[in-house]
Structure formats: C-alpha cells, structure tokens
Amino acid sequence: MDLQTFKSTLSATKVPEGISPLLKALWYDYNGNWEAAHNVAQSKEGTRDYDRLHAYLHRKEGDQWNANYWYRRAGESMPIVSLDAEWELLAERLTKK
C-alpha cells in the first residue's frame, strides 16, 4: 500500500483489512487510540521498526526518557521535527516496506 492510499483510509471508521500491523498502529494512533497503537509496538519488541514506533508513541505521550530509550533501541536519535512530521515520516517509511 502506498502512502496516499494509506492516508485515504484514515477517515474510515475501522482499521482497513490487509494492512501491516505497523500501519495498523499508525492508523490507530492517528485516530486517537494510543493504547491500541502501543499494544502493536510492544508485540515485537526488539524488532527495529516496532521499537521505532514505540519510541514515537512514548514521545507523543510526553515520556521523553522512555522515548529516548526506544529510539536508542531502534538505532536512531529523537528527530527534531513535530510529532505530525514524525508520524508522516514513519508512514512514508512503513508504506515502502
């Protein structure tokens, strides 16, 4: 699924069928269900993309210490962009996989 197609699903009332768990997590997050997104991130701890998602979610939550832990686990630094821009970067990255 490309980025534009994924973004077109964001206004749906339920998560679209057939998308990856990581895109589901971004869909949940976009639609205000942080807990469901976090559950996805926790489901495969130790996997780079899941850890990266986990970092973003804790940054969004306001838990900078925990966010930094997960960024390090993902091999990245906390980006110096808005949360919306980070969500966009993650969506772009994950729709290319």
PDB file of C-alpha atoms in Angstrom:
ATOM      1  CA  MET A   1       0.000   0.000   0.000  1.00  0.00           C
ATOM      2  CA  ASP A   2       1.416   3.378  -0.937  1.00  0.00           C
ATOM      3  CA  LEU A   3       1.362   6.430   1.318  1.00  0.00           C
ATOM      4  CA  GLN A   4      -1.532   8.199  -0.414  1.00  0.00           C
ATOM      5  CA  THR A   5      -3.707   5.082  -0.324  1.00  0.00           C
ATOM      6  CA  PHE A   6      -2.917   4.571   3.350  1.00  0.00           C
ATOM      7  CA  LYS A   7      -3.715   8.194   4.158  1.00  0.00           C
ATOM      8  CA  SER A   8      -7.049   7.853   2.361  1.00  0.00           C
ATOM      9  CA  THR A   9      -8.046   5.171   4.907  1.00  0.00           C
ATOM     10  CA  LEU A  10      -7.533   7.432   7.916  1.00  0.00           C
ATOM     11  CA  SER A  11     -11.087   8.770   7.860  1.00  0.00           C
ATOM     12  CA  ALA A  12     -12.623   5.276   7.880  1.00  0.00           C
ATOM     13  CA  THR A  13     -14.471   4.148  10.988  1.00  0.00           C
ATOM     14  CA  LYS A  14     -12.412   0.974  11.353  1.00  0.00           C
ATOM     15  CA  VAL A  15      -8.895  -0.118  10.549  1.00  0.00           C
ATOM     16  CA  PRO A  16      -8.627  -1.320   6.939  1.00  0.00           C
ATOM     17  CA  GLU A  17      -8.232  -5.018   6.203  1.00  0.00           C
ATOM     18  CA  GLY A  18      -4.956  -6.378   4.933  1.00  0.00           C
ATOM     19  CA  ILE A  19      -2.517  -3.728   6.123  1.00  0.00           C
ATOM     20  CA  SER A  20       0.601  -4.489   8.114  1.00  0.00           C
ATOM     21  CA  PRO A  21       0.485  -4.380  11.910  1.00  0.00           C
ATOM     22  CA  LEU A  22       2.756  -1.321  11.914  1.00  0.00           C
ATOM     23  CA  LEU A  23       0.448   0.590   9.585  1.00  0.00           C
ATOM     24  CA  LYS A  24      -2.471  -0.503  11.754  1.00  0.00           C
ATOM     25  CA  ALA A  25      -0.659   1.038  14.713  1.00  0.00           C
ATOM     26  CA  LEU A  26      -0.209   4.325  12.860  1.00  0.00           C
ATOM     27  CA  TRP A  27      -3.885   4.205  11.853  1.00  0.00           C
ATOM     28  CA  TYR A  28      -4.893   3.661  15.490  1.00  0.00           C
ATOM     29  CA  ASP A  29      -2.631   6.477  16.642  1.00  0.00           C
ATOM     30  CA  TYR A  30      -3.965   8.875  14.024  1.00  0.00           C
ATOM     31  CA  ASN A  31      -7.498   8.026  15.120  1.00  0.00           C
ATOM     32  CA  GLY A  32      -6.809   8.665  18.794  1.00  0.00           C
ATOM     33  CA  ASN A  33      -6.292   5.116  20.027  1.00  0.00           C
ATOM     34  CA  TRP A  34      -2.791   5.402  21.514  1.00  0.00           C
ATOM     35  CA  GLU A  35      -3.293   2.242  23.588  1.00  0.00           C
ATOM     36  CA  ALA A  36      -4.025   0.037  20.561  1.00  0.00           C
ATOM     37  CA  ALA A  37      -1.018   1.510  18.752  1.00  0.00           C
ATOM     38  CA  HIS A  38       1.160   0.885  21.799  1.00  0.00           C
ATOM     39  CA  ASN A  39      -0.016  -2.723  22.001  1.00  0.00           C
ATOM     40  CA  VAL A  40       1.209  -3.256  18.440  1.00  0.00           C
ATOM     41  CA  ALA A  41       4.562  -1.639  19.231  1.00  0.00           C
ATOM     42  CA  GLN A  42       5.008  -3.912  22.251  1.00  0.00           C
ATOM     43  CA  SER A  43       4.080  -7.044  20.301  1.00  0.00           C
ATOM     44  CA  LYS A  44       7.523  -7.384  18.692  1.00  0.00           C
ATOM     45  CA  GLU A  45       9.943  -5.568  20.961  1.00  0.00           C
ATOM     46  CA  GLY A  46      13.492  -5.957  19.721  1.00  0.00           C
ATOM     47  CA  THR A  47      12.430  -5.514  16.093  1.00  0.00           C
ATOM     48  CA  ARG A  48      13.770  -2.233  14.724  1.00  0.00           C
ATOM     49  CA  ASP A  49      10.552  -0.927  13.126  1.00  0.00           C
ATOM     50  CA  TYR A  50       8.472  -1.849  16.168  1.00  0.00           C
ATOM     51  CA  ASP A  51      10.991  -0.233  18.510  1.00  0.00           C
ATOM     52  CA  ARG A  52      10.985   2.882  16.324  1.00  0.00           C
ATOM     53  CA  LEU A  53       7.191   3.060  16.500  1.00  0.00           C
ATOM     54  CA  HIS A  54       7.416   2.513  20.255  1.00  0.00           C
ATOM     55  CA  ALA A  55       9.785   5.491  20.529  1.00  0.00           C
ATOM     56  CA  TYR A  56       7.410   7.762  18.613  1.00  0.00           C
ATOM     57  CA  LEU A  57       4.459   6.715  20.764  1.00  0.00           C
ATOM     58  CA  HIS A  58       6.278   7.468  24.018  1.00  0.00           C
ATOM     59  CA  ARG A  59       7.431  10.798  22.623  1.00  0.00           C
ATOM     60  CA  LYS A  60       3.813  11.586  21.798  1.00  0.00           C
ATOM     61  CA  GLU A  61       2.786  10.503  25.287  1.00  0.00           C
ATOM     62  CA  GLY A  62       5.287  13.002  26.703  1.00  0.00           C
ATOM     63  CA  ASP A  63       7.548  10.367  28.277  1.00  0.00           C
ATOM     64  CA  GLN A  64      10.867  11.639  26.897  1.00  0.00           C
ATOM     65  CA  TRP A  65      13.026   9.286  28.952  1.00  0.00           C
ATOM     66  CA  ASN A  66      11.189   6.218  27.695  1.00  0.00           C
ATOM     67  CA  ALA A  67      11.070   7.604  24.160  1.00  0.00           C
ATOM     68  CA  ASN A  68      14.836   8.079  24.150  1.00  0.00           C
ATOM     69  CA  TYR A  69      15.287   4.503  25.350  1.00  0.00           C
ATOM     70  CA  TRP A  70      13.269   3.188  22.402  1.00  0.00           C
ATOM     71  CA  TYR A  71      14.981   5.480  19.882  1.00  0.00           C
ATOM     72  CA  ARG A  72      18.311   4.064  21.057  1.00  0.00           C
ATOM     73  CA  ARG A  73      16.954   0.517  20.777  1.00  0.00           C
ATOM     74  CA  ALA A  74      15.918   1.316  17.203  1.00  0.00           C
ATOM     75  CA  GLY A  75      19.379   2.716  16.459  1.00  0.00           C
ATOM     76  CA  GLU A  76      18.149   6.270  15.928  1.00  0.00           C
ATOM     77  CA  SER A  77      18.029   9.623  17.651  1.00  0.00           C
ATOM     78  CA  MET A  78      14.887  11.506  18.547  1.00  0.00           C
ATOM     79  CA  PRO A  79      14.051  13.583  15.480  1.00  0.00           C
ATOM     80  CA  ILE A  80      13.887  17.341  15.737  1.00  0.00           C
ATOM     81  CA  VAL A  81      10.542  17.626  13.981  1.00  0.00           C
ATOM     82  CA  SER A  82       6.948  17.946  15.116  1.00  0.00           C
ATOM     83  CA  LEU A  83       5.008  14.850  16.126  1.00  0.00           C
ATOM     84  CA  ASP A  84       2.881  15.257  12.986  1.00  0.00           C
ATOM     85  CA  ALA A  85       6.004  15.334  10.833  1.00  0.00           C
ATOM     86  CA  GLU A  86       7.380  12.287  12.606  1.00  0.00           C
ATOM     87  CA  TRP A  87       4.108  10.416  12.048  1.00  0.00           C
ATOM     88  CA  GLU A  88       4.356  11.323   8.358  1.00  0.00           C
ATOM     89  CA  LEU A  89       7.960  10.094   8.175  1.00  0.00           C
ATOM     90  CA  LEU A  90       7.004   6.801   9.803  1.00  0.00           C
ATOM     91  CA  ALA A  91       4.011   6.353   7.496  1.00  0.00           C
ATOM     92  CA  GLU A  92       6.186   7.043   4.467  1.00  0.00           C
ATOM     93  CA  ARG A  93       8.843   4.572   5.659  1.00  0.00           C
ATOM     94  CA  LEU A  94       6.360   1.833   6.502  1.00  0.00           C
ATOM     95  CA  THR A  95       4.334   2.087   3.287  1.00  0.00           C
ATOM     96  CA  LYS A  96       7.521   1.372   1.340  1.00  0.00           C
ATOM     97  CA  LYS A  97       8.019  -1.973   3.070  1.00  0.00           C
TER      98      LYS A  97
END
